[in-house]
């Protein structure tokens, strides 16, 4: 049975390594749903966080194949219940949304979001949460004419600490 898996891939900071990592998924016909690259607390060590929907058997094979790549130190595989994860979303609305008579600030507060910027032509809103939460706010803002919407990839930390030695 397919389910969502999050991989935290600990790597060196090498040019082209992310390309080699994504090729492993492409060759196995796996669609990457989310990808984030970030520095770690250790100098020149990076973490790629990749979300895919697949089977337990296939994700195990992918993890082993990734660990064979030069520059990859360790691959950790998690299911959602083993993680604390968030995504960041930005919504750009026309300034007319404020003048619509409906209190846009109330909608923003109801969704635990915040107004980042108000300009002469638009208002910019930020929401941090799970994908479902950011999607709910998008749906609530649709009647105001969302000009632009963008969501980051997942950032995640494991609930049980794992080390590179495991």
PDB file of C-alpha atoms in Angstrom:
ATOM      1  CA  UNK A   1       0.000   0.000   0.000  1.00  0.00           C
ATOM      2  CA  UNK A   2       1.311   3.435  -0.919  1.00  0.00           C
ATOM      3  CA  UNK A   3       1.696   6.138   1.711  1.00  0.00           C
ATOM      4  CA  UNK A   4       3.638   9.344   2.252  1.00  0.00           C
ATOM      5  CA  UNK A   5       7.261   9.060   3.300  1.00  0.00           C
ATOM      6  CA  UNK A   6       9.643  11.853   4.225  1.00  0.00           C
ATOM      7  CA  UNK A   7      13.337  11.312   3.617  1.00  0.00           C
ATOM      8  CA  UNK A   8      15.962  13.401   5.390  1.00  0.00           C
ATOM      9  CA  UNK A   9      19.130  13.007   3.348  1.00  0.00           C
ATOM     10  CA  UNK A  10      22.323  14.231   5.028  1.00  0.00           C
ATOM     11  CA  UNK A  11      24.921  15.249   2.432  1.00  0.00           C
ATOM     12  CA  UNK A  12      28.088  17.122   1.663  1.00  0.00           C
ATOM     13  CA  UNK A  13      27.659  20.502   0.011  1.00  0.00           C
ATOM     14  CA  UNK A  14      28.639  19.372  -3.497  1.00  0.00           C
ATOM     15  CA  UNK A  15      27.602  20.975  -6.761  1.00  0.00           C
ATOM     16  CA  UNK A  16      25.358  18.601  -8.705  1.00  0.00           C
ATOM     17  CA  UNK A  17      24.622  16.255  -5.797  1.00  0.00           C
ATOM     18  CA  UNK A  18      20.951  17.250  -5.655  1.00  0.00           C
ATOM     19  CA  UNK A  19      20.698  16.327  -9.338  1.00  0.00           C
ATOM     20  CA  UNK A  20      22.124  12.856  -8.618  1.00  0.00           C
ATOM     21  CA  UNK A  21      19.655  12.435  -5.757  1.00  0.00           C
ATOM     22  CA  UNK A  22      16.635  13.372  -7.879  1.00  0.00           C
ATOM     23  CA  UNK A  23      17.751  11.047 -10.685  1.00  0.00           C
ATOM     24  CA  UNK A  24      17.359   8.091  -8.292  1.00  0.00           C
ATOM     25  CA  UNK A  25      13.669   9.015  -7.884  1.00  0.00           C
ATOM     26  CA  UNK A  26      13.210   9.595 -11.618  1.00  0.00           C
ATOM     27  CA  UNK A  27      14.633   6.188 -12.522  1.00  0.00           C
ATOM     28  CA  UNK A  28      12.174   4.530 -10.149  1.00  0.00           C
ATOM     29  CA  UNK A  29       9.267   6.580 -11.579  1.00  0.00           C
ATOM     30  CA  UNK A  30       8.633   8.292  -8.230  1.00  0.00           C
ATOM     31  CA  UNK A  31       7.108  11.747  -8.243  1.00  0.00           C
ATOM     32  CA  UNK A  32       8.718  14.057  -5.684  1.00  0.00           C
ATOM     33  CA  UNK A  33       5.856  15.866  -3.936  1.00  0.00           C
ATOM     34  CA  UNK A  34       8.062  18.260  -1.997  1.00  0.00           C
ATOM     35  CA  UNK A  35      11.780  18.992  -1.802  1.00  0.00           C
ATOM     36  CA  UNK A  36      13.701  21.326   0.475  1.00  0.00           C
ATOM     37  CA  UNK A  37      17.454  21.816   0.827  1.00  0.00           C
ATOM     38  CA  UNK A  38      18.931  23.383   3.933  1.00  0.00           C
ATOM     39  CA  UNK A  39      22.187  23.937   5.759  1.00  0.00           C
ATOM     40  CA  UNK A  40      22.626  21.918   8.917  1.00  0.00           C
ATOM     41  CA  UNK A  41      24.249  22.905  12.193  1.00  0.00           C
ATOM     42  CA  UNK A  42      27.516  21.402  10.885  1.00  0.00           C
ATOM     43  CA  UNK A  43      29.531  23.518   8.425  1.00  0.00           C
ATOM     44  CA  UNK A  44      29.285  22.305   4.799  1.00  0.00           C
ATOM     45  CA  UNK A  45      26.726  19.606   5.669  1.00  0.00           C
ATOM     46  CA  UNK A  46      23.278  19.920   4.111  1.00  0.00           C
ATOM     47  CA  UNK A  47      19.960  18.169   4.557  1.00  0.00           C
ATOM     48  CA  UNK A  48      17.563  17.470   1.712  1.00  0.00           C
ATOM     49  CA  UNK A  49      14.005  16.827   2.843  1.00  0.00           C
ATOM     50  CA  UNK A  50      12.064  14.942   0.180  1.00  0.00           C
ATOM     51  CA  UNK A  51       8.439  13.787   0.330  1.00  0.00           C
ATOM     52  CA  UNK A  52       7.201  10.945  -1.887  1.00  0.00           C
ATOM     53  CA  UNK A  53       4.200   8.639  -1.984  1.00  0.00           C
ATOM     54  CA  UNK A  54       5.219   5.026  -2.489  1.00  0.00           C
ATOM     55  CA  UNK A  55       5.366   1.590  -0.898  1.00  0.00           C
ATOM     56  CA  UNK A  56       7.487   0.596   2.092  1.00  0.00           C
ATOM     57  CA  UNK A  57       9.450  -1.840  -0.067  1.00  0.00           C
ATOM     58  CA  UNK A  58      10.303   0.725  -2.745  1.00  0.00           C
ATOM     59  CA  UNK A  59      11.241   3.487  -0.281  1.00  0.00           C
ATOM     60  CA  UNK A  60      13.652   1.059   1.392  1.00  0.00           C
ATOM     61  CA  UNK A  61      15.331   0.345  -1.947  1.00  0.00           C
ATOM     62  CA  UNK A  62      15.524   4.056  -2.768  1.00  0.00           C
ATOM     63  CA  UNK A  63      17.104   4.856   0.621  1.00  0.00           C
ATOM     64  CA  UNK A  64      19.764   2.168   0.122  1.00  0.00           C
ATOM     65  CA  UNK A  65      20.504   3.406  -3.384  1.00  0.00           C
ATOM     66  CA  UNK A  66      20.792   7.018  -2.172  1.00  0.00           C
ATOM     67  CA  UNK A  67      23.264   6.014   0.550  1.00  0.00           C
ATOM     68  CA  UNK A  68      25.554   4.595  -2.163  1.00  0.00           C
ATOM     69  CA  UNK A  69      25.915   8.029  -3.794  1.00  0.00           C
ATOM     70  CA  UNK A  70      29.225   9.805  -3.232  1.00  0.00           C
ATOM     71  CA  UNK A  71      28.541  12.757  -0.940  1.00  0.00           C
ATOM     72  CA  UNK A  72      25.529  11.248   0.817  1.00  0.00           C
ATOM     73  CA  UNK A  73      26.274  10.431   4.461  1.00  0.00           C
ATOM     74  CA  UNK A  74      22.946   9.063   5.664  1.00  0.00           C
ATOM     75  CA  UNK A  75      19.310   8.694   4.617  1.00  0.00           C
ATOM     76  CA  UNK A  76      16.581   8.677   7.244  1.00  0.00           C
ATOM     77  CA  UNK A  77      13.079   7.528   6.234  1.00  0.00           C
ATOM     78  CA  UNK A  78      10.029   8.633   8.224  1.00  0.00           C
ATOM     79  CA  UNK A  79       6.271   8.339   8.154  1.00  0.00           C
ATOM     80  CA  UNK A  80       4.222  11.433   9.058  1.00  0.00           C
ATOM     81  CA  UNK A  81       3.495  10.341  12.637  1.00  0.00           C
ATOM     82  CA  UNK A  82       7.254  10.220  13.346  1.00  0.00           C
ATOM     83  CA  UNK A  83       7.785  13.859  12.376  1.00  0.00           C
ATOM     84  CA  UNK A  84       7.033  17.410  13.264  1.00  0.00           C
ATOM     85  CA  UNK A  85       6.683  19.145   9.920  1.00  0.00           C
ATOM     86  CA  UNK A  86       5.514  22.455   8.489  1.00  0.00           C
ATOM     87  CA  UNK A  87       5.237  24.288   5.208  1.00  0.00           C
ATOM     88  CA  UNK A  88       5.175  28.019   4.523  1.00  0.00           C
ATOM     89  CA  UNK A  89       2.644  29.568   2.149  1.00  0.00           C
ATOM     90  CA  UNK A  90       2.355  33.103   0.774  1.00  0.00           C
ATOM     91  CA  UNK A  91      -0.844  34.558  -0.681  1.00  0.00           C
ATOM     92  CA  UNK A  92      -1.042  37.780  -2.684  1.00  0.00           C
ATOM     93  CA  UNK A  93      -4.474  39.424  -2.883  1.00  0.00           C
ATOM     94  CA  UNK A  94      -5.550  42.601  -4.649  1.00  0.00           C
ATOM     95  CA  UNK A  95      -5.858  45.585  -2.316  1.00  0.00           C
ATOM     96  CA  UNK A  96      -9.564  45.642  -3.210  1.00  0.00           C
ATOM     97  CA  UNK A  97      -9.935  42.589  -0.932  1.00  0.00           C
ATOM     98  CA  UNK A  98      -9.572  44.906   2.061  1.00  0.00           C
ATOM     99  CA  UNK A  99     -12.254  47.215   0.674  1.00  0.00           C
ATOM    100  CA  UNK A 100     -14.701  44.379  -0.057  1.00  0.00           C
ATOM    101  CA  UNK A 101     -16.637  44.868   3.168  1.00  0.00           C
ATOM    102  CA  UNK A 102     -15.598  41.489   4.550  1.00  0.00           C
ATOM    103  CA  UNK A 103     -12.982  41.725   7.267  1.00  0.00           C
ATOM    104  CA  UNK A 104      -9.969  40.033   5.691  1.00  0.00           C
ATOM    105  CA  UNK A 105      -8.091  40.308   8.993  1.00  0.00           C
ATOM    106  CA  UNK A 106     -10.718  38.099  10.617  1.00  0.00           C
ATOM    107  CA  UNK A 107     -10.166  35.355   8.021  1.00  0.00           C
ATOM    108  CA  UNK A 108      -6.411  35.668   8.482  1.00  0.00           C
ATOM    109  CA  UNK A 109      -6.748  35.326  12.274  1.00  0.00           C
ATOM    110  CA  UNK A 110      -9.157  32.366  12.007  1.00  0.00           C
ATOM    111  CA  UNK A 111      -6.499  30.505  10.038  1.00  0.00           C
ATOM    112  CA  UNK A 112      -3.610  31.527  12.327  1.00  0.00           C
ATOM    113  CA  UNK A 113      -1.971  33.397   9.478  1.00  0.00           C
ATOM    114  CA  UNK A 114      -0.585  36.927   9.403  1.00  0.00           C
ATOM    115  CA  UNK A 115      -0.482  39.908   7.102  1.00  0.00           C
ATOM    116  CA  UNK A 116       3.116  40.446   5.998  1.00  0.00           C
ATOM    117  CA  UNK A 117       2.762  43.494   3.799  1.00  0.00           C
ATOM    118  CA  UNK A 118       0.191  45.946   2.505  1.00  0.00           C
ATOM    119  CA  UNK A 119       1.077  47.885  -0.643  1.00  0.00           C
ATOM    120  CA  UNK A 120      -0.964  50.151  -2.899  1.00  0.00           C
ATOM    121  CA  UNK A 121      -1.844  47.282  -5.260  1.00  0.00           C
ATOM    122  CA  UNK A 122      -1.823  44.181  -3.073  1.00  0.00           C
ATOM    123  CA  UNK A 123      -1.834  42.605   0.372  1.00  0.00           C
ATOM    124  CA  UNK A 124       0.571  39.761   1.225  1.00  0.00           C
ATOM    125  CA  UNK A 125      -0.428  37.055   3.727  1.00  0.00           C
ATOM    126  CA  UNK A 126       1.769  34.359   5.296  1.00  0.00           C
ATOM    127  CA  UNK A 127       0.622  31.018   6.721  1.00  0.00           C
ATOM    128  CA  UNK A 128       2.755  28.313   8.320  1.00  0.00           C
ATOM    129  CA  UNK A 129       1.251  24.875   8.816  1.00  0.00           C
ATOM    130  CA  UNK A 130       0.548  21.544   7.214  1.00  0.00           C
ATOM    131  CA  UNK A 131      -0.396  21.402   3.535  1.00  0.00           C
ATOM    132  CA  UNK A 132      -4.070  20.877   4.422  1.00  0.00           C
ATOM    133  CA  UNK A 133      -4.047  24.054   6.550  1.00  0.00           C
ATOM    134  CA  UNK A 134      -2.469  26.211   3.858  1.00  0.00           C
ATOM    135  CA  UNK A 135      -4.923  24.777   1.331  1.00  0.00           C
ATOM    136  CA  UNK A 136      -7.914  25.669   3.565  1.00  0.00           C
ATOM    137  CA  UNK A 137      -6.761  29.282   3.745  1.00  0.00           C
ATOM    138  CA  UNK A 138      -6.304  29.353  -0.036  1.00  0.00           C
ATOM    139  CA  UNK A 139      -9.890  28.172  -0.443  1.00  0.00           C
ATOM    140  CA  UNK A 140     -11.130  30.834   2.008  1.00  0.00           C
ATOM    141  CA  UNK A 141      -9.251  33.560   0.104  1.00  0.00           C
ATOM    142  CA  UNK A 142     -10.340  32.486  -3.411  1.00  0.00           C
ATOM    143  CA  UNK A 143     -13.445  34.740  -3.441  1.00  0.00           C
ATOM    144  CA  UNK A 144     -11.147  37.775  -3.051  1.00  0.00           C
ATOM    145  CA  UNK A 145      -9.226  36.951  -6.237  1.00  0.00           C
ATOM    146  CA  UNK A 146      -5.893  35.455  -5.204  1.00  0.00           C
ATOM    147  CA  UNK A 147      -3.284  36.998  -7.507  1.00  0.00           C
ATOM    148  CA  UNK A 148      -0.488  34.672  -6.540  1.00  0.00           C
ATOM    149  CA  UNK A 149       0.023  31.660  -4.269  1.00  0.00           C
ATOM    150  CA  UNK A 150       3.192  29.769  -3.444  1.00  0.00           C
ATOM    151  CA  UNK A 151       3.945  27.062  -0.915  1.00  0.00           C
ATOM    152  CA  UNK A 152       7.379  25.924   0.232  1.00  0.00           C
ATOM    153  CA  UNK A 153       8.497  22.354   0.509  1.00  0.00           C
ATOM    154  CA  UNK A 154       8.174  20.508   3.781  1.00  0.00           C
ATOM    155  CA  UNK A 155      10.639  21.166   6.570  1.00  0.00           C
ATOM    156  CA  UNK A 156      10.673  18.355   9.098  1.00  0.00           C
ATOM    157  CA  UNK A 157      12.361  17.112  12.242  1.00  0.00           C
ATOM    158  CA  UNK A 158      12.043  13.627  13.641  1.00  0.00           C
ATOM    159  CA  UNK A 159      10.363  13.222  17.016  1.00  0.00           C
ATOM    160  CA  UNK A 160      12.798  10.479  18.075  1.00  0.00           C
ATOM    161  CA  UNK A 161      16.371  11.723  17.663  1.00  0.00           C
ATOM    162  CA  UNK A 162      18.460   9.660  15.270  1.00  0.00           C
ATOM    163  CA  UNK A 163      22.179  10.033  14.748  1.00  0.00           C
ATOM    164  CA  UNK A 164      24.369   9.481  11.721  1.00  0.00           C
ATOM    165  CA  UNK A 165      25.740   6.310  13.368  1.00  0.00           C
ATOM    166  CA  UNK A 166      22.408   4.446  13.135  1.00  0.00           C
TER     167      UNK A 166
END
